[in-house]
Coordinates of N, CA and C in Angstrom, one line a residue:
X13 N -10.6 27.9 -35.8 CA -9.8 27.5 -34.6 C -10.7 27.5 -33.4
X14 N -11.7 28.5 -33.1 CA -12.6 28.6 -32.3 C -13.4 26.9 -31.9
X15 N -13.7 27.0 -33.4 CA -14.6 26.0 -33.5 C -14.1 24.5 -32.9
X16 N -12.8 24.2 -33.2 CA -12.1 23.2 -32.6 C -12.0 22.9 -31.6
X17 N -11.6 23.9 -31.0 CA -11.4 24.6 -29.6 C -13.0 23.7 -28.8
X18 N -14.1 24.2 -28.9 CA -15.2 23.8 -28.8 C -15.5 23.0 -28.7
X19 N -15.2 22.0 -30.1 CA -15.9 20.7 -30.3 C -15.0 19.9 -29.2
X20 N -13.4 20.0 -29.1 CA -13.1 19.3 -28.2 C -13.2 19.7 -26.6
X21 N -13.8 20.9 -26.3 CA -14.2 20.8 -24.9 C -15.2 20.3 -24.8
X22 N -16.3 19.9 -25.9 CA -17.4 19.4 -25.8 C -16.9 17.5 -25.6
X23 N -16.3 17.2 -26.4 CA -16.0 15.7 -26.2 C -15.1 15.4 -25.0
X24 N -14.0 16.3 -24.0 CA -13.7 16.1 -23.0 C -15.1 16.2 -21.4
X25 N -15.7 17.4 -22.1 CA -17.0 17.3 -21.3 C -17.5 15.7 -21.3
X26 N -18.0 15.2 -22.7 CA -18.7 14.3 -22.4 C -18.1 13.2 -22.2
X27 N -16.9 12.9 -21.9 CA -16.2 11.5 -21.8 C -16.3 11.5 -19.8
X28 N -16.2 13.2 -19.5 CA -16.0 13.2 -18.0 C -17.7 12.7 -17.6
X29 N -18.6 13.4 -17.9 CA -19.5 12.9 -17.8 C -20.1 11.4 -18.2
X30 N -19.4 10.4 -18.6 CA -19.8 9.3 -19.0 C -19.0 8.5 -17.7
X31 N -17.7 9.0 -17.3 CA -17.2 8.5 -16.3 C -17.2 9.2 -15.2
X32 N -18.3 9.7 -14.4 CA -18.6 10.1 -13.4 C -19.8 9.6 -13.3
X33 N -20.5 9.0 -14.5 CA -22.0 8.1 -14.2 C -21.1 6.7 -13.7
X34 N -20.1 6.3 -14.8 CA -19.8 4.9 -14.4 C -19.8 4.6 -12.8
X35 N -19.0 5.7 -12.5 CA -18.5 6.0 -11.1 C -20.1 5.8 -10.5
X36 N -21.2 6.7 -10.3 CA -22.2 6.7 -10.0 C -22.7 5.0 -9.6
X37 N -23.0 4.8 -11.3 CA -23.3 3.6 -11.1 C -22.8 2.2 -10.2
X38 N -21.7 2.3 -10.5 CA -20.9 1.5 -9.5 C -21.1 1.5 -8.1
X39 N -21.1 2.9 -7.5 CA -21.3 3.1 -6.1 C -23.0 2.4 -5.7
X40 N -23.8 3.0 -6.8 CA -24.9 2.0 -6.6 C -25.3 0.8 -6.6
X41 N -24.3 -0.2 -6.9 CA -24.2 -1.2 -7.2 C -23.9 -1.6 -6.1
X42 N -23.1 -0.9 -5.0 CA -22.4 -1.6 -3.6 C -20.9 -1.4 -3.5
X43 N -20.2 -1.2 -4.7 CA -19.1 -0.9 -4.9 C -18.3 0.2 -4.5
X44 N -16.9 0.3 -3.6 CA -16.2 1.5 -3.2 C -15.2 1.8 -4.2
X45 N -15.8 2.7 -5.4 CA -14.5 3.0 -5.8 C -13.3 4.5 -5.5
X46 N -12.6 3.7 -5.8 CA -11.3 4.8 -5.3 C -10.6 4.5 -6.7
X47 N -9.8 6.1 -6.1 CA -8.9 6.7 -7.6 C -7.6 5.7 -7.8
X48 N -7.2 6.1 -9.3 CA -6.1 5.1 -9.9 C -4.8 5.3 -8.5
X49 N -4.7 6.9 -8.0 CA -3.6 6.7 -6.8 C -3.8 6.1 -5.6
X50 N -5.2 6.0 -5.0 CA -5.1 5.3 -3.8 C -5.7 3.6 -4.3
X51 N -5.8 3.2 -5.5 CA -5.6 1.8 -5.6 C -3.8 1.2 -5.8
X52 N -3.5 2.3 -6.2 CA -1.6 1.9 -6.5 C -1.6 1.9 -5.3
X53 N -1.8 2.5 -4.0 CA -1.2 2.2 -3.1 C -1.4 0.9 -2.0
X54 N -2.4 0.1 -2.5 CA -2.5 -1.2 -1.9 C -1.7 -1.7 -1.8
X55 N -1.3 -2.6 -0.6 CA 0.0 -3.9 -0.2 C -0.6 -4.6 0.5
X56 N -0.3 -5.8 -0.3 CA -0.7 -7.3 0.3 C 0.8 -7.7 1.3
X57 N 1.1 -8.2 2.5 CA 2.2 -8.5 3.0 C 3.3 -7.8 3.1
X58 N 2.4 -6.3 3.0 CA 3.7 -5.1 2.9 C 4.5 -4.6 1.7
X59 N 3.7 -5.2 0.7 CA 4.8 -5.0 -1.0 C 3.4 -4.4 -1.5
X60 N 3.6 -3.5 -2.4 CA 2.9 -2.7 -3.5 C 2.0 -4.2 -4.4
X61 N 1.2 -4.0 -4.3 CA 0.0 -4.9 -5.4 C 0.8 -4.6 -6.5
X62 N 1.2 -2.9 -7.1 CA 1.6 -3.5 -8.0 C 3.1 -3.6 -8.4
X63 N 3.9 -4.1 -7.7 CA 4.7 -5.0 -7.8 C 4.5 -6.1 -8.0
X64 N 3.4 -6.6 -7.5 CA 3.3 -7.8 -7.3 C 2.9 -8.4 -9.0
X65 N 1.5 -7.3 -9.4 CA 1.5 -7.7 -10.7 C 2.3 -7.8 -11.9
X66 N 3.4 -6.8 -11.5 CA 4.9 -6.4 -12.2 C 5.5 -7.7 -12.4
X67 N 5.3 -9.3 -11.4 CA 6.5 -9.7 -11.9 C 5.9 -10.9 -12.7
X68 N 4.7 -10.5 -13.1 CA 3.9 -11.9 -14.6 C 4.1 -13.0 -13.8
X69 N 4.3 -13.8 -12.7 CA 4.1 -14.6 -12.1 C 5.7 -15.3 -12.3
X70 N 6.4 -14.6 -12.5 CA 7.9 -14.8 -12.9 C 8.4 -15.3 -11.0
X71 N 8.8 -16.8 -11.2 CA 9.3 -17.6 -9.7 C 10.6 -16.5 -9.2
X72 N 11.3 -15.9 -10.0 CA 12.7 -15.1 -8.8 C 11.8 -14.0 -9.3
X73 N 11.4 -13.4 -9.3 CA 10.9 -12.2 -8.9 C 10.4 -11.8 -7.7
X74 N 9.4 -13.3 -8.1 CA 8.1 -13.0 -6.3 C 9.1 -13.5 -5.4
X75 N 10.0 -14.4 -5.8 CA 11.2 -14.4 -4.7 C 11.6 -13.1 -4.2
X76 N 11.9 -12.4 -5.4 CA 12.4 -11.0 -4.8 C 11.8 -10.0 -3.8
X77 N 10.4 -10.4 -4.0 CA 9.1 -9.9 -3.3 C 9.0 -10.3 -2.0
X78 N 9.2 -11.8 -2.2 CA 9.1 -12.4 -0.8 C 10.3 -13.6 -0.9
X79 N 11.4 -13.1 0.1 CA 11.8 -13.7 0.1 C 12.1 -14.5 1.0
X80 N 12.5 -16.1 0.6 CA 12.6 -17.1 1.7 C 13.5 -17.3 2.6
X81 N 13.1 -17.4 3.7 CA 13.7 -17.2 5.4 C 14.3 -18.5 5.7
X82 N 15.0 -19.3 5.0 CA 15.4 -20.2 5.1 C 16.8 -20.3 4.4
X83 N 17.7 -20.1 5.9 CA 19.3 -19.9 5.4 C 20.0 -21.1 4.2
X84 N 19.2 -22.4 4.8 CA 20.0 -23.4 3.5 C 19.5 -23.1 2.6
X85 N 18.3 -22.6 2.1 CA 17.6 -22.9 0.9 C 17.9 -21.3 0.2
X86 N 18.3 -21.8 -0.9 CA 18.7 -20.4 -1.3 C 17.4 -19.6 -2.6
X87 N 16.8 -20.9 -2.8 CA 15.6 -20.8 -3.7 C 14.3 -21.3 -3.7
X88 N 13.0 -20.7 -4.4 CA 12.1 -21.5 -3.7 C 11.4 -22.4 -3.2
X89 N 10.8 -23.1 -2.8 CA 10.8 -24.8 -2.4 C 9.3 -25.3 -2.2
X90 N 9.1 -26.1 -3.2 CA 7.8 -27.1 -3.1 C 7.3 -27.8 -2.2
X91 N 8.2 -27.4 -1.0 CA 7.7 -28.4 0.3 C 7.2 -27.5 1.3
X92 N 5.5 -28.5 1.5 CA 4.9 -27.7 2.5 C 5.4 -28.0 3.8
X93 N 6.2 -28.1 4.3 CA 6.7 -28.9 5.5 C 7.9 -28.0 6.0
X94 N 8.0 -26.5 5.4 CA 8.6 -25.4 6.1 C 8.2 -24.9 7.2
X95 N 8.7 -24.6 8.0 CA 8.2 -23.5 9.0 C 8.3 -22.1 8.9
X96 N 9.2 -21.4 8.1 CA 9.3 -20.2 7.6 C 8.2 -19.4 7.2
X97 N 7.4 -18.3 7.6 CA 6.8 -17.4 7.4 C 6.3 -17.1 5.7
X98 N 7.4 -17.3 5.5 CA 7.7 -17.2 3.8 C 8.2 -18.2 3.1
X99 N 8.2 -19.3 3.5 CA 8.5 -20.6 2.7 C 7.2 -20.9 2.0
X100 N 7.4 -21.4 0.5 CA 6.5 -21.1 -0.4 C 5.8 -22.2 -0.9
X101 N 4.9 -22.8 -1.8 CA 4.8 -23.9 -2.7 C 4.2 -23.0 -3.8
X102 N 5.0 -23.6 -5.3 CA 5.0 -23.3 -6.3 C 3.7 -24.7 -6.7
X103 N 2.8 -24.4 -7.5 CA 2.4 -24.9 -8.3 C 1.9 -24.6 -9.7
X104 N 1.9 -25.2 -10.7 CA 1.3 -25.4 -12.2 C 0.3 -26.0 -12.3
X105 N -0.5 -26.0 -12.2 CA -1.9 -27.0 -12.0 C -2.7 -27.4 -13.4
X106 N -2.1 -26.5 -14.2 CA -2.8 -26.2 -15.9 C -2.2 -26.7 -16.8
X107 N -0.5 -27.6 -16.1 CA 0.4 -28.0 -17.5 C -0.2 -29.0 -17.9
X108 N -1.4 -30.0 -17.0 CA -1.7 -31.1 -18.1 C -2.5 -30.8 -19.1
X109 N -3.4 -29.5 -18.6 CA -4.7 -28.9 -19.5 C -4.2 -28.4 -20.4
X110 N -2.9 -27.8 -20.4 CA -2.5 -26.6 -21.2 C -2.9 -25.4 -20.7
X111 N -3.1 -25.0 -19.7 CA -3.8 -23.7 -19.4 C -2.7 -23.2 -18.4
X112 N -2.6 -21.8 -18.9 CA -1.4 -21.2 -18.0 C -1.3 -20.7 -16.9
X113 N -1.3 -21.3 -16.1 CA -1.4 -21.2 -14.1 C -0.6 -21.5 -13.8
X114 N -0.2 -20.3 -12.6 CA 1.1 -20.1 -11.8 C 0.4 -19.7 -10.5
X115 N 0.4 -20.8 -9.5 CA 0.2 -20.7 -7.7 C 0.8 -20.3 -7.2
X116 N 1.2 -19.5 -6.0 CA 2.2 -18.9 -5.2 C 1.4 -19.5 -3.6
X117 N 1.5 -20.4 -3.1 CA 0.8 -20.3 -1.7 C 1.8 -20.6 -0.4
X118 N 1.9 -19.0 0.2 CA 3.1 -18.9 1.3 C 2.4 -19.3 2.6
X119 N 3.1 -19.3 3.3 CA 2.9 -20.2 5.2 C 2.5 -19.0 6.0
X120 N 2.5 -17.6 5.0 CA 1.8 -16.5 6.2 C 0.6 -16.2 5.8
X121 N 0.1 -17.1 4.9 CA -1.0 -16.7 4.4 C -1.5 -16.0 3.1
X122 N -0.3 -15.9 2.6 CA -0.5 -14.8 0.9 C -1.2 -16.1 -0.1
X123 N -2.0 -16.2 -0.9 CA -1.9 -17.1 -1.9 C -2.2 -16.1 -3.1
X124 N -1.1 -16.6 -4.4 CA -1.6 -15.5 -5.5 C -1.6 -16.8 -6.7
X125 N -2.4 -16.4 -7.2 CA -2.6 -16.8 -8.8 C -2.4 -16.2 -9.9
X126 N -1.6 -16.8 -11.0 CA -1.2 -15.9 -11.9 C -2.1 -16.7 -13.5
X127 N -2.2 -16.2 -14.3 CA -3.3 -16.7 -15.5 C -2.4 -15.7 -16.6
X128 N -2.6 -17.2 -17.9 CA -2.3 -16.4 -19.4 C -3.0 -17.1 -20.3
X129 N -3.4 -16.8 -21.1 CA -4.1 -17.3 -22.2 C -3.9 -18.1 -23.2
X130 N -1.9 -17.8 -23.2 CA -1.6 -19.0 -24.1 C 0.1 -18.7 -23.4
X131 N 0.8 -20.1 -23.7 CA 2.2 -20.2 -23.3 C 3.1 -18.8 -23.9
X132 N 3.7 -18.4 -23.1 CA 4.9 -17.4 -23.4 C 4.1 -16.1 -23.2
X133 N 2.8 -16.2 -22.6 CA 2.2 -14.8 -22.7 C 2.4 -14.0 -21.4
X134 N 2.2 -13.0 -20.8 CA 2.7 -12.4 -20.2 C 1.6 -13.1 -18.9
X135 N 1.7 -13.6 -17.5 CA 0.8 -13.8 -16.5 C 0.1 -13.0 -15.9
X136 N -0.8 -12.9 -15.4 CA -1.6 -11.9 -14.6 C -2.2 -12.0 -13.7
X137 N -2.5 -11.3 -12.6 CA -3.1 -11.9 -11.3 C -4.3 -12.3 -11.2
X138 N -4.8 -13.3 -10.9 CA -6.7 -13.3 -11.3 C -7.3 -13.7 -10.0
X139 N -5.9 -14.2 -8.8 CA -6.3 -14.4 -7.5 C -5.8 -14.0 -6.6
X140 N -6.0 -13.6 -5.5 CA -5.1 -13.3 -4.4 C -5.7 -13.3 -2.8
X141 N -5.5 -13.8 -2.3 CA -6.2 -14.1 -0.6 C -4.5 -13.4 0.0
X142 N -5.1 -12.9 1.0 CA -4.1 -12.2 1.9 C -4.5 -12.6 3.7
X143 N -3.8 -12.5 4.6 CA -4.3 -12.0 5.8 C -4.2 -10.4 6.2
X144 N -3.5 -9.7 5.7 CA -3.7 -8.2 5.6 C -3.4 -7.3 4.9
X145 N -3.6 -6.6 4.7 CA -3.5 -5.8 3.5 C -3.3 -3.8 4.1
X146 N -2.7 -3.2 3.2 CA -2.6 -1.6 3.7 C -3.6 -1.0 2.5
X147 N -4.5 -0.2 2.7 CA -4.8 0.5 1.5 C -4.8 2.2 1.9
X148 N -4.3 2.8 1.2 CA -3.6 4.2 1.4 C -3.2 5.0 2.8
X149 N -2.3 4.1 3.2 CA -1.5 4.2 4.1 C -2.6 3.2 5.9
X150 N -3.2 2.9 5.8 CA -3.7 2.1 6.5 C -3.9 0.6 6.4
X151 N -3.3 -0.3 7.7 CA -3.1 -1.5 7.4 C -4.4 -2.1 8.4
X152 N -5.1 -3.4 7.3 CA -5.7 -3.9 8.0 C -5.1 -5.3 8.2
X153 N -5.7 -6.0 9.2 CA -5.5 -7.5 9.4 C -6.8 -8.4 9.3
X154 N -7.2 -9.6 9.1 CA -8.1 -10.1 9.4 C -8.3 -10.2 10.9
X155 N -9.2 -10.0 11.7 CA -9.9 -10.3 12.7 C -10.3 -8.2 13.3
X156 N -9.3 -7.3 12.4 CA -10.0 -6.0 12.4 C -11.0 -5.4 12.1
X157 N -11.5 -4.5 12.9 CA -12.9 -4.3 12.3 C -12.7 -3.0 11.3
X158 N -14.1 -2.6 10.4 CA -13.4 -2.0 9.0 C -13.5 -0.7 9.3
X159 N -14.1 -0.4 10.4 CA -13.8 1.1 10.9 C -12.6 1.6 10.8
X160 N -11.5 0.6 11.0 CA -10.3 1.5 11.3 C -9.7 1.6 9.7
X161 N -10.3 1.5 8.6 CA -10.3 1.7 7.6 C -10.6 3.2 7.0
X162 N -9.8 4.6 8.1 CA -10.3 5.7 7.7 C -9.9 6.7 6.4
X163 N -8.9 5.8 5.8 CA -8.4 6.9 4.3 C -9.5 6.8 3.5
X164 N -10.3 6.0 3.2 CA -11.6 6.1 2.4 C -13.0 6.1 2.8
X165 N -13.8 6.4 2.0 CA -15.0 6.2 2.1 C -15.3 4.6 1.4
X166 N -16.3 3.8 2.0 CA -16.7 2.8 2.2 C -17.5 2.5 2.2
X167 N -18.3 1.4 1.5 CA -19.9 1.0 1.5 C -19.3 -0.6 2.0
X168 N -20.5 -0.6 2.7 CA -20.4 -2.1 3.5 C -21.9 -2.4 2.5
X169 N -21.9 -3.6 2.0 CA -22.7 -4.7 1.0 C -23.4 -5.6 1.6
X170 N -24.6 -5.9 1.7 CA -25.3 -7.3 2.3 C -25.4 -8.1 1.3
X171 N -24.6 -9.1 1.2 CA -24.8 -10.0 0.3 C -25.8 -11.3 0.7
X172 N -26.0 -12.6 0.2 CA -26.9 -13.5 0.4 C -26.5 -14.2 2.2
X173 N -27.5 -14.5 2.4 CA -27.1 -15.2 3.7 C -26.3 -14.3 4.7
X174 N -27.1 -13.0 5.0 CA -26.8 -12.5 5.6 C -25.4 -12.1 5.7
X175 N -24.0 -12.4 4.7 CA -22.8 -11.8 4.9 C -23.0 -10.4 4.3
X176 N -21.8 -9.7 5.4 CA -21.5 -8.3 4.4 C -19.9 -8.2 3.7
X177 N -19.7 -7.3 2.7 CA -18.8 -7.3 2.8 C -18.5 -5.9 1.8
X178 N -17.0 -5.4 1.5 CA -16.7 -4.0 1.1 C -16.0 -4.4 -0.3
X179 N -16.5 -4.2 -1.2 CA -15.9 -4.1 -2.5 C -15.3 -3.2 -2.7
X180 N -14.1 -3.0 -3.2 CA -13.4 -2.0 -3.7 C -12.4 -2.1 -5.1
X181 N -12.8 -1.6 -6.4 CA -12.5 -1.6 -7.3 C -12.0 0.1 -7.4
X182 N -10.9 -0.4 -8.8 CA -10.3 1.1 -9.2 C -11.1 1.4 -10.2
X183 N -11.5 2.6 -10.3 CA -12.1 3.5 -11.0 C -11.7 3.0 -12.5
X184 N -12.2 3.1 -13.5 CA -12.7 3.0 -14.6 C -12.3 1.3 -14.6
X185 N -12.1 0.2 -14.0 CA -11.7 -1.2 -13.9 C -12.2 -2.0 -13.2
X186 N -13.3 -2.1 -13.2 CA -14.7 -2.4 -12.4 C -14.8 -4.3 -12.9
X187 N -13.8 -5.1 -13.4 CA -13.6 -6.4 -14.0 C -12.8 -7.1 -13.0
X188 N -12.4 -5.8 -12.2 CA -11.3 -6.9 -10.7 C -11.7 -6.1 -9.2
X189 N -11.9 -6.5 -8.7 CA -12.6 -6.9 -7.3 C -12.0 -7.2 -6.4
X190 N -11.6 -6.4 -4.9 CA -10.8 -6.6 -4.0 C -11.9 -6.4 -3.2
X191 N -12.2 -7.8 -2.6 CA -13.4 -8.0 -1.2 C -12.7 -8.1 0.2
X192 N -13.4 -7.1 1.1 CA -13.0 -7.5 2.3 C -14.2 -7.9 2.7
X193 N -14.2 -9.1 3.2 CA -15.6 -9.8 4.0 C -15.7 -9.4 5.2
X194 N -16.5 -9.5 6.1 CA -16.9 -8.8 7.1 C -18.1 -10.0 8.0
X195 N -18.1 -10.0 9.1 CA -18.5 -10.9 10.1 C -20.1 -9.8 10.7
X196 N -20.8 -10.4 11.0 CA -22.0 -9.4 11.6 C -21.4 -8.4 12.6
X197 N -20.2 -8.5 12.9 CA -19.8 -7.1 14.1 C -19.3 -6.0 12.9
X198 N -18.7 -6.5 11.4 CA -17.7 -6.0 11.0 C -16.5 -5.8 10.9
X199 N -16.2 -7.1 11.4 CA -14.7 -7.5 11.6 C -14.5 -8.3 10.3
X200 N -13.3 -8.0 9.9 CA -13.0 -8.4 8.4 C -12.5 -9.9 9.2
X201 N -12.9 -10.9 8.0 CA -12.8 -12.4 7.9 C -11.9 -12.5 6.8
X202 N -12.1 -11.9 5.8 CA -11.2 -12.3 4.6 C -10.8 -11.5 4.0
X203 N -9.9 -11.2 3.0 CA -9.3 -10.2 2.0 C -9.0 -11.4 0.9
X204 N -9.5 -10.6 -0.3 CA -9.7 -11.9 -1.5 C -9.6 -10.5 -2.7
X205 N -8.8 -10.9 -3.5 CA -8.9 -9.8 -5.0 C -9.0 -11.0 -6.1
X206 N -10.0 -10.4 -7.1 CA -10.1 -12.1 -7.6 C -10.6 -10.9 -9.1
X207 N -10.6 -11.5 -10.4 CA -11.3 -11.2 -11.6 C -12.4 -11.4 -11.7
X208 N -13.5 -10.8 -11.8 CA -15.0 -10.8 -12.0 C -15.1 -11.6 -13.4
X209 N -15.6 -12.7 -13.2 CA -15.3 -13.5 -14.9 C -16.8 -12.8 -15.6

């Protein structure tokens, strides 16, 4: 029994240690990662991210999520020619390819993409542009600078041509990528979550 005992604190030992390098590695890479609780608590437009992934790109759901400010219209509507905050266009862009895409692009700026592999499969987010976003209990906007970003620690990235910008992936899931871009003051320009292909 001893012995058991042992061998599995030895294999919990080494799994921690295999994921505390990943972590390492990552951070040297340029990347901010944060734990599985302070990535749950991201909101794009004030809704939980993952809500948002919750609804497989299902049209009354993200209705449910965001819903349209437009008393006649009781459902969502393919016309860009709303003025509502939250008036939507739906697109399919993949039904002639066969490829499973579902657009969400709203008038305040949200645009999400949803992706599946094959018809009837479950959708998933693989894009998302925001104008602001909250990450553990702090909301940013585009044109803020990322200082006021104090619940985490943060690496600002120089990428090519002189942009910088703040990656932030969840810990052991380093395949999806939430970028805030950054202007030479450090004022965030963009918020983008996209899948590392």
């Amino acid at each position: 029994m001893k012995n058991k005992i042992i061998i599995l604190l030895s294999i919990l030992s080494i799994g921690l240690n295999v994921q505390a390098q990943l972590v390492q590695e990552a951070t040297q890479l340029g990347y901010t990662v944060v734990t599985e609780n302070i990535y749950n608590t991201i909101k794009f437009e004030d809704v939980l991210f993952t809500d948002i992934k919750a609804t497989h790109g299902d049209i009354d759901q993200m209705v449910n999520l965001f819903p349209i400010e437009d008393d006649e219209n009781t459902g969502p509507t393919t016309s860009i020619d709303l003025a509502q905050p939250n008036s939507v266009t739906i697109e399919e862009p993949g039904a002639i390819t066969g490829d499973v895409y579902r657009e969400f692009e709203y008038h305040n700026g949200l645009e999400v993409t949803f992706f599946g592999e094959n018809q009837g499969d479950n959708l998933e987010v693989i894009d998302l542009k925001s104008d602001n976003i909250t990450i553990d209990g702090v909301k940013l906007e585009i044109g803020d600078p990322i200082s006021n970003l104090t619940s985490i620690n943060y690496i600002i990235k120089n990428g090519a041509n002189n942009n910088k910008f703040v990656n932030i992936v969840e810990e052991g899931e380093y395949a999806f990528s939430l970028s805030l871009d950054l202007d030479s003051n450090n004022y965030i320009t963009k918020i983008h979550y996209f899948e590392i292909p």
